[in-house]
JSON list of C-alpha atoms in Angstrom, two decimals:
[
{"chain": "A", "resi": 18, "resn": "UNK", "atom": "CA", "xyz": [51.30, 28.52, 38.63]},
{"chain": "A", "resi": 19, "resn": "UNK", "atom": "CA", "xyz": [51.44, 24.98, 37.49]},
{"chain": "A", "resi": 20, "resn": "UNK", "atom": "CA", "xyz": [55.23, 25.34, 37.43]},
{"chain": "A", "resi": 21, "resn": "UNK", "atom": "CA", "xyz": [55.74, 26.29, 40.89]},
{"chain": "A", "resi": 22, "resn": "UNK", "atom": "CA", "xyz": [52.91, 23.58, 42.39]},
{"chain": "A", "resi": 23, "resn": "UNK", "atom": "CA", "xyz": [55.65, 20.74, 40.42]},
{"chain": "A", "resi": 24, "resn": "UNK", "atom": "CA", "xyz": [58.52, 22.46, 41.18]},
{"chain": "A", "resi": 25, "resn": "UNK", "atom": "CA", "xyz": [57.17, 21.87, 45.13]},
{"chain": "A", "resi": 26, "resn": "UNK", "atom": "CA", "xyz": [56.50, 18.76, 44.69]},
{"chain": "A", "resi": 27, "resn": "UNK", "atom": "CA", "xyz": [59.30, 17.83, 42.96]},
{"chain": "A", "resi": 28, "resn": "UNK", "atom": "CA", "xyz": [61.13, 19.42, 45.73]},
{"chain": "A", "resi": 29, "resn": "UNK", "atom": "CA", "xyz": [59.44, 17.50, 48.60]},
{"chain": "A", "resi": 30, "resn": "UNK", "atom": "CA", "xyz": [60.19, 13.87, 46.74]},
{"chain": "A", "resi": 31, "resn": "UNK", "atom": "CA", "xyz": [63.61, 14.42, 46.36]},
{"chain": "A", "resi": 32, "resn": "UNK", "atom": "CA", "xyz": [64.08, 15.78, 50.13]},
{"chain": "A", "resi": 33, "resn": "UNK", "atom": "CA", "xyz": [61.66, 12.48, 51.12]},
{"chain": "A", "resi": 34, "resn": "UNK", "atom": "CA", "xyz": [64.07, 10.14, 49.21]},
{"chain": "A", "resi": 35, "resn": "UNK", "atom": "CA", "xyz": [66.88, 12.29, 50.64]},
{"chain": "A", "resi": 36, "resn": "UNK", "atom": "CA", "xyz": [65.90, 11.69, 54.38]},
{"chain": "A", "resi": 37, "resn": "UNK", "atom": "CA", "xyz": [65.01, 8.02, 53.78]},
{"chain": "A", "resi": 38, "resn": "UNK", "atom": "CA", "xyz": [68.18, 6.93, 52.27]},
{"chain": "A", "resi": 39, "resn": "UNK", "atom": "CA", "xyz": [70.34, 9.18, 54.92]},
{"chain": "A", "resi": 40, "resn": "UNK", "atom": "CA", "xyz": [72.41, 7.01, 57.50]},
{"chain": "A", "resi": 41, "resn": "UNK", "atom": "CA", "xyz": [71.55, 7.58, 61.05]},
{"chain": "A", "resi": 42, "resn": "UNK", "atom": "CA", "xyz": [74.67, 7.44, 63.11]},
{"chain": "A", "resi": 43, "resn": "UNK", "atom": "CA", "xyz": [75.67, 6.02, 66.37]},
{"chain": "A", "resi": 44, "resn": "UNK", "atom": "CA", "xyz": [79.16, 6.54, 67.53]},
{"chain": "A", "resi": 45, "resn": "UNK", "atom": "CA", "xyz": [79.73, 4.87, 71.40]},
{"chain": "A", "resi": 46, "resn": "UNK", "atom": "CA", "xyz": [82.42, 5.35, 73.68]},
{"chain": "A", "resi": 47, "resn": "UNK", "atom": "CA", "xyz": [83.25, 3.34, 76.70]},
{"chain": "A", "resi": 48, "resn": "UNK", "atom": "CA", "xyz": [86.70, 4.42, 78.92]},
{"chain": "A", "resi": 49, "resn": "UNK", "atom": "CA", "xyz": [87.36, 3.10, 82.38]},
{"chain": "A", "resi": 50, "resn": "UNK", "atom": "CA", "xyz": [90.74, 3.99, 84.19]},
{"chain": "A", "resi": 51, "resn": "UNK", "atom": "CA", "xyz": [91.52, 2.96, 87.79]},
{"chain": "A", "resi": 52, "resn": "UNK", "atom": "CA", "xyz": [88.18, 3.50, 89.53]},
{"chain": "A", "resi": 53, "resn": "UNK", "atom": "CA", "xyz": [86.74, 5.68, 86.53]},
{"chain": "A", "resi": 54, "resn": "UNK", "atom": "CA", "xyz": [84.04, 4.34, 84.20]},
{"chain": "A", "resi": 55, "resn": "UNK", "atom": "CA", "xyz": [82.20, 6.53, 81.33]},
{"chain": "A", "resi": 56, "resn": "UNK", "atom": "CA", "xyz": [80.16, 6.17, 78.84]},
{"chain": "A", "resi": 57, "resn": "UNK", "atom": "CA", "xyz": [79.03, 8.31, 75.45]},
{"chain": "A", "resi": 58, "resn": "UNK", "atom": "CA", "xyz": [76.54, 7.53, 72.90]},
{"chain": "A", "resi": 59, "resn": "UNK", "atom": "CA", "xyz": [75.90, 10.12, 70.29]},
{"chain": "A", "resi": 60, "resn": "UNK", "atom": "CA", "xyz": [73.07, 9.70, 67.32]},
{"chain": "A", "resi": 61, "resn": "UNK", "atom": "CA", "xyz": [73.11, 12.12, 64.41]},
{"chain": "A", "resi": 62, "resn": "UNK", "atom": "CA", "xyz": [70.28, 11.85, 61.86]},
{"chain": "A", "resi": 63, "resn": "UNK", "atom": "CA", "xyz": [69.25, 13.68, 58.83]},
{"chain": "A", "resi": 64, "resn": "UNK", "atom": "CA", "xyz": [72.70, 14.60, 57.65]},
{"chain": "A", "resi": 65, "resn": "UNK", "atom": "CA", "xyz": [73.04, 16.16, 60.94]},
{"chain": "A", "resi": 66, "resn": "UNK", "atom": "CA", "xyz": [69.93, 18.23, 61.37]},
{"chain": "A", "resi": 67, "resn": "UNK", "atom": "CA", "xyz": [68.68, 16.19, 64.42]},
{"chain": "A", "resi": 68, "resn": "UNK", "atom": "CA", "xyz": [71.22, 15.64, 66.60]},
{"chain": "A", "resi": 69, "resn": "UNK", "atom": "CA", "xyz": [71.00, 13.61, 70.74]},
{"chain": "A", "resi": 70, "resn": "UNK", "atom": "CA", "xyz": [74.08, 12.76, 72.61]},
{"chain": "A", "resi": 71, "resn": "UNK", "atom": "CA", "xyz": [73.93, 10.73, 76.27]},
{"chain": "A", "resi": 72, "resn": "UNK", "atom": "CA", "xyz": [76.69, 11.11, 78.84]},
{"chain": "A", "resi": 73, "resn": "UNK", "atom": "CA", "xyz": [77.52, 8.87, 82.00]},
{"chain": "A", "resi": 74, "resn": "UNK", "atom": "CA", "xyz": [80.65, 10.95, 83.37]},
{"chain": "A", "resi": 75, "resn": "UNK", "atom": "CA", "xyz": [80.56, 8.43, 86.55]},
{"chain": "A", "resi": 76, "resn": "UNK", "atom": "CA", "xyz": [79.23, 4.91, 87.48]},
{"chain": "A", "resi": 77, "resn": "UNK", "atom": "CA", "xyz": [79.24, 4.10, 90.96]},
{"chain": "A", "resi": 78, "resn": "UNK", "atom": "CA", "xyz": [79.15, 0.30, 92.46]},
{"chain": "A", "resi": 79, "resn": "UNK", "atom": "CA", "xyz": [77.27, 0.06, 95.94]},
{"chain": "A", "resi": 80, "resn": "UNK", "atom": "CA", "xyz": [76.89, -3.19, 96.83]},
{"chain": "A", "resi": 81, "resn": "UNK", "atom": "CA", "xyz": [74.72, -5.16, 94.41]},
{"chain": "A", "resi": 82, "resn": "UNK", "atom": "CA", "xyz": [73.70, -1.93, 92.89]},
{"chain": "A", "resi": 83, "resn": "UNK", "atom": "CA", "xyz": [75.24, 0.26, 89.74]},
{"chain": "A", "resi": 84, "resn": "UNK", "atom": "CA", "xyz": [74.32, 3.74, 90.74]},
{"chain": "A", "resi": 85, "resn": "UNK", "atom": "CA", "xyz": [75.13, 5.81, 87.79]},
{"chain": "A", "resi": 86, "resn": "UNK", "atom": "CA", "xyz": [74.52, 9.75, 86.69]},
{"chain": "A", "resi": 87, "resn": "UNK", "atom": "CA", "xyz": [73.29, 10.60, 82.93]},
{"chain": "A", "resi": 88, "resn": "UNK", "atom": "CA", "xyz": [73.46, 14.33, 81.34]},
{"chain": "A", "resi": 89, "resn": "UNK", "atom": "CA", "xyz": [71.26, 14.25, 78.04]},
{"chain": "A", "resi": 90, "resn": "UNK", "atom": "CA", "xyz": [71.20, 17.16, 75.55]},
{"chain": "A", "resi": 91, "resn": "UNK", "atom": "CA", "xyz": [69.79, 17.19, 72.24]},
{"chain": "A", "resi": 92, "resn": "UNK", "atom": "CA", "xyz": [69.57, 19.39, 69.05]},
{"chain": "A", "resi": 93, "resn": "UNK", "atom": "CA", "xyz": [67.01, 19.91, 66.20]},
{"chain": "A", "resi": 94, "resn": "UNK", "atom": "CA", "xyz": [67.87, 22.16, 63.08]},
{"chain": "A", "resi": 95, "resn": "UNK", "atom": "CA", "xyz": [70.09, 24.01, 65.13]},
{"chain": "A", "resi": 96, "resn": "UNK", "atom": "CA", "xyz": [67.99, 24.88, 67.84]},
{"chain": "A", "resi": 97, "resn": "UNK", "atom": "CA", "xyz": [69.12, 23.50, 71.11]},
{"chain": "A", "resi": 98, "resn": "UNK", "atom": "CA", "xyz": [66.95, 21.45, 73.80]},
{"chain": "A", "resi": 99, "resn": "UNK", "atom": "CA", "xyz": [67.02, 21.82, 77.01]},
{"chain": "A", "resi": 100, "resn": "UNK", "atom": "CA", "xyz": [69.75, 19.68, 78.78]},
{"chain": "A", "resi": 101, "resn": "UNK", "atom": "CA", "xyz": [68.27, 16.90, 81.67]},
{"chain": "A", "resi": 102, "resn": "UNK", "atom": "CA", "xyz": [70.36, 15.43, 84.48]},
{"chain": "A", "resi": 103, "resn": "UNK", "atom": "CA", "xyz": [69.34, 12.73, 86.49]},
{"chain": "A", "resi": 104, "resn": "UNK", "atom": "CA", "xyz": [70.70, 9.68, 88.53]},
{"chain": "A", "resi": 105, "resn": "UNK", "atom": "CA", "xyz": [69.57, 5.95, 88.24]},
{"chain": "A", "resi": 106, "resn": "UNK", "atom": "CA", "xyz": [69.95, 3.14, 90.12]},
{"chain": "A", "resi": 107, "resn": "UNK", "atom": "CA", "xyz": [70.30, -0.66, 88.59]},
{"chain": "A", "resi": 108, "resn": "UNK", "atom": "CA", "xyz": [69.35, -3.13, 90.92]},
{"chain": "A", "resi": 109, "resn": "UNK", "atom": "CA", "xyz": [67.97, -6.66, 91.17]},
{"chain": "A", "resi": 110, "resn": "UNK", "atom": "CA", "xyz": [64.78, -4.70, 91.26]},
{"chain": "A", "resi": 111, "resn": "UNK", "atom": "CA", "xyz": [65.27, -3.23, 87.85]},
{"chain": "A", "resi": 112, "resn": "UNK", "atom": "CA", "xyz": [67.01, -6.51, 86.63]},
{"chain": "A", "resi": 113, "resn": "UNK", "atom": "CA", "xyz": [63.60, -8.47, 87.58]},
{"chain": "A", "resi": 114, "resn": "UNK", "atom": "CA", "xyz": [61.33, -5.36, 85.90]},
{"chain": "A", "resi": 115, "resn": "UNK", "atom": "CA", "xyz": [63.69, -5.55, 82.62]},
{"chain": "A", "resi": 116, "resn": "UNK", "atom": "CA", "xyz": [63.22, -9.68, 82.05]},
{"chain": "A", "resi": 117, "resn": "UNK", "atom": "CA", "xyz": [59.38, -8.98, 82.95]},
{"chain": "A", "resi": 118, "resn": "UNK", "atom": "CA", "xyz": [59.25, -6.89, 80.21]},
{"chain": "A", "resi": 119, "resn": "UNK", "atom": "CA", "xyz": [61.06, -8.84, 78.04]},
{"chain": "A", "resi": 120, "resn": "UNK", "atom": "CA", "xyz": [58.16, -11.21, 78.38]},
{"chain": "A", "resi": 121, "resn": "UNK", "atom": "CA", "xyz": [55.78, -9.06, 78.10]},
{"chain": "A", "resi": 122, "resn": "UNK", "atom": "CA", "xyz": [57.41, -7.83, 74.39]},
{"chain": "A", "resi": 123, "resn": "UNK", "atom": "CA", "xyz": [57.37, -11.18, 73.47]},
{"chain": "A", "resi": 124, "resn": "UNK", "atom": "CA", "xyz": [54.49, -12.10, 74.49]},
{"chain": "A", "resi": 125, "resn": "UNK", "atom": "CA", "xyz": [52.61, -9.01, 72.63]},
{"chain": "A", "resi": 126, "resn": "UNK", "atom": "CA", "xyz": [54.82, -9.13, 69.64]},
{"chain": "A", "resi": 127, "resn": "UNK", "atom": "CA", "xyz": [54.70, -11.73, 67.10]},
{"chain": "A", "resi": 128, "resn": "UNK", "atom": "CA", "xyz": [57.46, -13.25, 66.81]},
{"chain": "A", "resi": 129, "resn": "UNK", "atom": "CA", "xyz": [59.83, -10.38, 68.52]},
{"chain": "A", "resi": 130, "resn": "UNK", "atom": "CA", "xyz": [63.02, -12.11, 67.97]},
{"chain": "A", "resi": 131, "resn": "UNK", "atom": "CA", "xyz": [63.00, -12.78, 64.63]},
{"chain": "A", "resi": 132, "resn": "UNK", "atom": "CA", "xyz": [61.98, -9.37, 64.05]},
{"chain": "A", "resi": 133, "resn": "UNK", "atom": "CA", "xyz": [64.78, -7.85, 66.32]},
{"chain": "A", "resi": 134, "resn": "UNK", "atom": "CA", "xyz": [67.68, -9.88, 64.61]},
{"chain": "A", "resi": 135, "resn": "UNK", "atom": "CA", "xyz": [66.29, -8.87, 61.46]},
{"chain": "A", "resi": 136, "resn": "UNK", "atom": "CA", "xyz": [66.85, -5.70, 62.45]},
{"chain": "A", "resi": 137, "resn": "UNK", "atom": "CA", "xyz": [69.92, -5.48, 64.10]},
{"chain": "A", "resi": 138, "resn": "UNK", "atom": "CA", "xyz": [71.55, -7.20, 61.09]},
{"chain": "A", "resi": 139, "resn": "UNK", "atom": "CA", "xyz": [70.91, -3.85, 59.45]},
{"chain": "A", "resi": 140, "resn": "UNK", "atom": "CA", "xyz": [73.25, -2.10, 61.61]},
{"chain": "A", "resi": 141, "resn": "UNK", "atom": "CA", "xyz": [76.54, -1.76, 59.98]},
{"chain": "A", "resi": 142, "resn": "UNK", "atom": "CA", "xyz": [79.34, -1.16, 62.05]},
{"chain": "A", "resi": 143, "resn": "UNK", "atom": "CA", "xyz": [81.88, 0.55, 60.08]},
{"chain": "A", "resi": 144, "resn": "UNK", "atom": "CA", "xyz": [85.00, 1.16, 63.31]},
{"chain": "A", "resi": 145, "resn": "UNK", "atom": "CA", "xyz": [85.49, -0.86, 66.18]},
{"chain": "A", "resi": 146, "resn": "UNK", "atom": "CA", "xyz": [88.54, -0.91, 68.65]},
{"chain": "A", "resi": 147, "resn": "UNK", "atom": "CA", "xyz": [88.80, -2.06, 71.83]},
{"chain": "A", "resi": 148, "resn": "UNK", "atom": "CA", "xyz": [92.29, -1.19, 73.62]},
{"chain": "A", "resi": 149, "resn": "UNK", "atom": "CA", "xyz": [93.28, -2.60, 77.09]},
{"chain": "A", "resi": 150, "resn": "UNK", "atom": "CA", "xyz": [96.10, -1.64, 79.82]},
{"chain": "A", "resi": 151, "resn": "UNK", "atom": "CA", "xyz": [96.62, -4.08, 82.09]},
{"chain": "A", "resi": 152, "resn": "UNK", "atom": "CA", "xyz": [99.15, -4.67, 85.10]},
{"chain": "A", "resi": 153, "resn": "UNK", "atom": "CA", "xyz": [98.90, -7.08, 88.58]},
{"chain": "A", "resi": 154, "resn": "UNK", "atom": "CA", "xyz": [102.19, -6.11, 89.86]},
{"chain": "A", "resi": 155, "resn": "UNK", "atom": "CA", "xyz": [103.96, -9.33, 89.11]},
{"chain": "A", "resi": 156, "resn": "UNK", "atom": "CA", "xyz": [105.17, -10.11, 85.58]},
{"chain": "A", "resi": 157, "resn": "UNK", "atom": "CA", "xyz": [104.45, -13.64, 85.12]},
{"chain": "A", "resi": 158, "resn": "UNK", "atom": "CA", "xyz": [100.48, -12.50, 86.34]},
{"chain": "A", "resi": 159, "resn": "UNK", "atom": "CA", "xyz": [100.42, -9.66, 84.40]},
{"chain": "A", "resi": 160, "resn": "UNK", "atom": "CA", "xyz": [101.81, -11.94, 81.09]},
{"chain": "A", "resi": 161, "resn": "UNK", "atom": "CA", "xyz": [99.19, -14.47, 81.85]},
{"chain": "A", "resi": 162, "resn": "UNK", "atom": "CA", "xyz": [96.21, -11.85, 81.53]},
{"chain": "A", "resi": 163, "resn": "UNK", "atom": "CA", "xyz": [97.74, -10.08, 78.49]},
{"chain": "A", "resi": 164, "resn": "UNK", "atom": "CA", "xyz": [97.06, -13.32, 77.01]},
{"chain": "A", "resi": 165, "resn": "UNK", "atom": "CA", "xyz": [93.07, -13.54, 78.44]},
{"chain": "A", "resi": 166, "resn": "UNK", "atom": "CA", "xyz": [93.08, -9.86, 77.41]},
{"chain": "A", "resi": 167, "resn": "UNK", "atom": "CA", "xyz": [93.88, -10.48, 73.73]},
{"chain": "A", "resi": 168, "resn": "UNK", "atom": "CA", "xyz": [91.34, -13.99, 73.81]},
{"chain": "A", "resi": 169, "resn": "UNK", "atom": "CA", "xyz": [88.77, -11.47, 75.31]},
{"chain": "A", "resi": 170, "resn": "UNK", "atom": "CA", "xyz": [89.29, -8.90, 72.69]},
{"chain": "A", "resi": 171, "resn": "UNK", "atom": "CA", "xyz": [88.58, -11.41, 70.04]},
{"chain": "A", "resi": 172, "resn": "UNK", "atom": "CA", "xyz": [85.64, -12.90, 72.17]},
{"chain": "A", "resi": 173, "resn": "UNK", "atom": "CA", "xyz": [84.42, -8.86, 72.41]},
{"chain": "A", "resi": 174, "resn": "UNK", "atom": "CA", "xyz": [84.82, -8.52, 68.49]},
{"chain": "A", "resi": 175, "resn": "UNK", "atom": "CA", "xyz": [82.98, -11.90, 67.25]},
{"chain": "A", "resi": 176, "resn": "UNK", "atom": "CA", "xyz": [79.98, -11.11, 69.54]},
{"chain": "A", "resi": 177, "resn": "UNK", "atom": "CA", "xyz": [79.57, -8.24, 68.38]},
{"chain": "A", "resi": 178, "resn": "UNK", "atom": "CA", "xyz": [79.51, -9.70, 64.30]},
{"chain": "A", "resi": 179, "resn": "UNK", "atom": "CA", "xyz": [77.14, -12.15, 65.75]},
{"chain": "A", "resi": 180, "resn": "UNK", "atom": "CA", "xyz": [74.53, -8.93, 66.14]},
{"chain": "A", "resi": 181, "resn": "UNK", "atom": "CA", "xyz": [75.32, -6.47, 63.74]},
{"chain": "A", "resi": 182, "resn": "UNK", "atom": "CA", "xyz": [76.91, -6.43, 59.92]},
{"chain": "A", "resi": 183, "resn": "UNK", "atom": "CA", "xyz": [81.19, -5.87, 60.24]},
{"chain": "A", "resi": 184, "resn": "UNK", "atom": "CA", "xyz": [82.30, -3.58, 58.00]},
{"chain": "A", "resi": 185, "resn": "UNK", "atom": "CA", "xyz": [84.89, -2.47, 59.37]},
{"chain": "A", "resi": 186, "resn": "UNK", "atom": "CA", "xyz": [88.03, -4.66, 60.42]},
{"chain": "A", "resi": 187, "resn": "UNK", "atom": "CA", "xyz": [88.03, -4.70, 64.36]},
{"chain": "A", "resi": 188, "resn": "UNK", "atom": "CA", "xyz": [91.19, -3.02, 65.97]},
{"chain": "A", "resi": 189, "resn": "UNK", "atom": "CA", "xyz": [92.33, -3.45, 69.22]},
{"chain": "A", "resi": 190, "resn": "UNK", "atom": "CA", "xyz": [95.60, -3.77, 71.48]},
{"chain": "A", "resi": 191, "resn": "UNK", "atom": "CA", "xyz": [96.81, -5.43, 74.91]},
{"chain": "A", "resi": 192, "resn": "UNK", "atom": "CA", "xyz": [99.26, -3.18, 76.63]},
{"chain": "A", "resi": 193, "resn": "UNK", "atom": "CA", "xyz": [100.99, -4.92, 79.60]},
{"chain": "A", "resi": 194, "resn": "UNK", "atom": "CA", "xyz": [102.32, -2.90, 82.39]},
{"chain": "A", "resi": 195, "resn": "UNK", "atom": "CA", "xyz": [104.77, -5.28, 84.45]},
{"chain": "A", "resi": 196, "resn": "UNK", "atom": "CA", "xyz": [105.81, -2.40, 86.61]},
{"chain": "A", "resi": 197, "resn": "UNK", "atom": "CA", "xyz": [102.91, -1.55, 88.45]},
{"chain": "A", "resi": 198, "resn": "UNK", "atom": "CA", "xyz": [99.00, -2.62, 88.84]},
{"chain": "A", "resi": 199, "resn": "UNK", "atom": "CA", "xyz": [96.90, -1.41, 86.10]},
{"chain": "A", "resi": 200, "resn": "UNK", "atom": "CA", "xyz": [93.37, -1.70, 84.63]},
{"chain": "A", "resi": 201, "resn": "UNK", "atom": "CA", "xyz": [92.23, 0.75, 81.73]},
{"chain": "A", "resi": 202, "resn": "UNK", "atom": "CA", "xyz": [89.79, -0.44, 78.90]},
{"chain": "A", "resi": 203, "resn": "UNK", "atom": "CA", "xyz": [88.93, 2.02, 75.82]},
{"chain": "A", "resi": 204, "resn": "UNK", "atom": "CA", "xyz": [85.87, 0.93, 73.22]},
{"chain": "A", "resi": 205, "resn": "UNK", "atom": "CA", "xyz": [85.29, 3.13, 70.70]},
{"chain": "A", "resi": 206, "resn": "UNK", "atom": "CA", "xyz": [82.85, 1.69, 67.70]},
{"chain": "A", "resi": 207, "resn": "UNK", "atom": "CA", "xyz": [80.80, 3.40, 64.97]},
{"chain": "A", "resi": 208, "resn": "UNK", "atom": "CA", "xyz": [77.48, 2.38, 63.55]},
{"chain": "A", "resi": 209, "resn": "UNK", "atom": "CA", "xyz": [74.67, 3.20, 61.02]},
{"chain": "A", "resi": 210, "resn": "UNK", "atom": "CA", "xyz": [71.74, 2.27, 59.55]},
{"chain": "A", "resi": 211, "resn": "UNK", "atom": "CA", "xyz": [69.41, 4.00, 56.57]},
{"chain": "A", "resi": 212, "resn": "UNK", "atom": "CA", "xyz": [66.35, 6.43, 58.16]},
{"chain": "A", "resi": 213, "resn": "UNK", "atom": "CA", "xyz": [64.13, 4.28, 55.53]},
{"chain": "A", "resi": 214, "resn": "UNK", "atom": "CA", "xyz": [65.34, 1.60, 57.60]},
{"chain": "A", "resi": 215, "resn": "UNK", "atom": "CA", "xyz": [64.70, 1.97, 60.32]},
{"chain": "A", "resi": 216, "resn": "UNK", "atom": "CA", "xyz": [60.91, 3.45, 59.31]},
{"chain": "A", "resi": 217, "resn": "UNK", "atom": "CA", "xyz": [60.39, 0.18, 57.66]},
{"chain": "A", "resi": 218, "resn": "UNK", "atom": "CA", "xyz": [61.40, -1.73, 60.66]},
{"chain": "A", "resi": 219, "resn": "UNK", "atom": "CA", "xyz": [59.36, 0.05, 63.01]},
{"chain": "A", "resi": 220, "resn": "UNK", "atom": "CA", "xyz": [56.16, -0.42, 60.55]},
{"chain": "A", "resi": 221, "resn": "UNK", "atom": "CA", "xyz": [57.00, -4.10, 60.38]},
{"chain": "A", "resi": 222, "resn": "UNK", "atom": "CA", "xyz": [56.91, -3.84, 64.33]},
{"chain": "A", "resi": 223, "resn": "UNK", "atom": "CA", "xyz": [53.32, -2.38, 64.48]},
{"chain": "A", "resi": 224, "resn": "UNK", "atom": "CA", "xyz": [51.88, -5.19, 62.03]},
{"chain": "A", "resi": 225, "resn": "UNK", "atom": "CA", "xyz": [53.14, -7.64, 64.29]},
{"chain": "A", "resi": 226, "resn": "UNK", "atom": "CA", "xyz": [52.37, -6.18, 67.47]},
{"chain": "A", "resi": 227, "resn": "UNK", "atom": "CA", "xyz": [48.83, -7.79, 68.81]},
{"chain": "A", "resi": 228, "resn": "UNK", "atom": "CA", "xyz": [48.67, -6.24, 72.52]},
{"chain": "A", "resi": 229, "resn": "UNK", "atom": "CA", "xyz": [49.82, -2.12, 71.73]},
{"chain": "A", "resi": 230, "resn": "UNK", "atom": "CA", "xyz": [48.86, -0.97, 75.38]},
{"chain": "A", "resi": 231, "resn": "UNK", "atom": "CA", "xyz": [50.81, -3.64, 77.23]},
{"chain": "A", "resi": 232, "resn": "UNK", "atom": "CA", "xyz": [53.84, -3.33, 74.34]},
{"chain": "A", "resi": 233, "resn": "UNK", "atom": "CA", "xyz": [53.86, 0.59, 75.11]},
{"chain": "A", "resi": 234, "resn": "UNK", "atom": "CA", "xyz": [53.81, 0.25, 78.94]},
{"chain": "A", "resi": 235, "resn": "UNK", "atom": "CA", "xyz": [57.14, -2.77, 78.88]},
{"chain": "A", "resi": 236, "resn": "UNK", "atom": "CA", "xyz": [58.78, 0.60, 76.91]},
{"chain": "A", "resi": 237, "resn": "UNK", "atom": "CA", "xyz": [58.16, 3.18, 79.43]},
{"chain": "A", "resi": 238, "resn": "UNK", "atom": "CA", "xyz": [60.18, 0.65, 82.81]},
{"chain": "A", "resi": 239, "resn": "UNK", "atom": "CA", "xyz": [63.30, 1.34, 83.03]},
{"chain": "A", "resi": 240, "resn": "UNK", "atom": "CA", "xyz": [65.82, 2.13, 85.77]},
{"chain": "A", "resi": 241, "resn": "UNK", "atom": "CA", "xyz": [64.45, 3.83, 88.78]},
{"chain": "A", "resi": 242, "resn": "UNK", "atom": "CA", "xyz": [66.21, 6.60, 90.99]},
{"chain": "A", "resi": 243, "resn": "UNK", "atom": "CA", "xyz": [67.43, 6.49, 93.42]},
{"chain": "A", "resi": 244, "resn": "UNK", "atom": "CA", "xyz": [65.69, 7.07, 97.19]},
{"chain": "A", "resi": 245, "resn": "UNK", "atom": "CA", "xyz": [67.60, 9.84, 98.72]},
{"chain": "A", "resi": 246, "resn": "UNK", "atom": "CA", "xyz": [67.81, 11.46, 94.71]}
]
């Protein structure tokens, strides 16, 4: 009996250490071509076992306001959630609401952004590419913003370093088109960071969080729908 009560437990450290060295990964894809914009984020954690990906086939411009559609879907040991649709709107409105609660994070978390660089310098991103088609349908134009392309490429690629650990060399390439007009942009990067991680970080969050109800209710604002949704 003895034997089976340590084997168990011997069984539940090792998946415990398992899970809390294991990399959760983030792989992002932005496209846009001609009028077409889309986004993908997917997160696999667990070696796999938990599973979320987050897709914004469309994003619409009307007016001052980014009017976008998301399709969620998510998957836990194999067994498959329920997949939500639903349509936001980003306006001045939810600009305003997003630096309000900006303040109020700061203001209920001790120093917040110390403690949110700390983090972020976790993240390792091991690919990152960025690859832009341009064209203006003149050649000396088009020449010209090749050139701002590849200065905004390496612009894109240093900010980036600035937030999270490089390891990966950033790729990327400027393709002029002097026959025609032309605007396509591909950004495809991978990232990680250790479960333990990120459990650490998020206990390091609650010690120096000193107003919970007001830090819980600046998560739960984000970007509203739209009226006639």
């Amino acid at each position: 009996m003895a034997f089976w009560v340590i084997l168990a437990v011997a069984a539940v450290l090792s998946a415990a250490v398992l899970a809390w060295f294991s990399p959760i990964r983030f792989r992002i894809r932005y496209s846009r071509s001609g009028q077409q914009d889309q986004l993908i984020i997917i997160v696999r954690a667990l070696f796999g076992i938990v599973q979320f990906q987050s897709a914004i086939p469309s994003i619409i411009v009307q007016g001052f306001d980014i009017l976008y559609q998301q399709k969620n879907k998510s998957t836990a040991a194999g067994l498959k959630t329920k997949d939500k649709r639903d349509t936001r709107r980003i306006g001045f409105r939810t600009i305003r609401r997003m630096a309000a609660n900006y303040r109020m994070m700061l203001d209920s978390v001790r120093q917040f952004k110390t403690w949110f660089r700390s983090t972020m310098r976790k993240v390792e991103c091991t690919r990152w590419r960025l690859d832009i088609g341009i064209g203006l349908g003149d050649a000396a134009l088009t020449g010209v913003a090749a050139g701002l392309a590849w200065s905004l490429l390496g612009c894109a690629a240093a900010v980036t370093g600035q937030f999270v650990s490089l390891k990966a060399h950033p790729h990327g390439s400027v393709t002029p088109n002097y026959q025609g007009e032309e605007l396509s942009i591909v950004w495809e990067a991978d990232f990680r960071i250790r479960f333990g991680t990120v459990l650490a970080s998020l206990v390091m969050l609650g010690r120096r969080t000193v107003r919970l109800a007001k830090f819980v209710r600046a998560l739960q604002i984000g970007p509203s729908k739209p009226k006639h949704a």
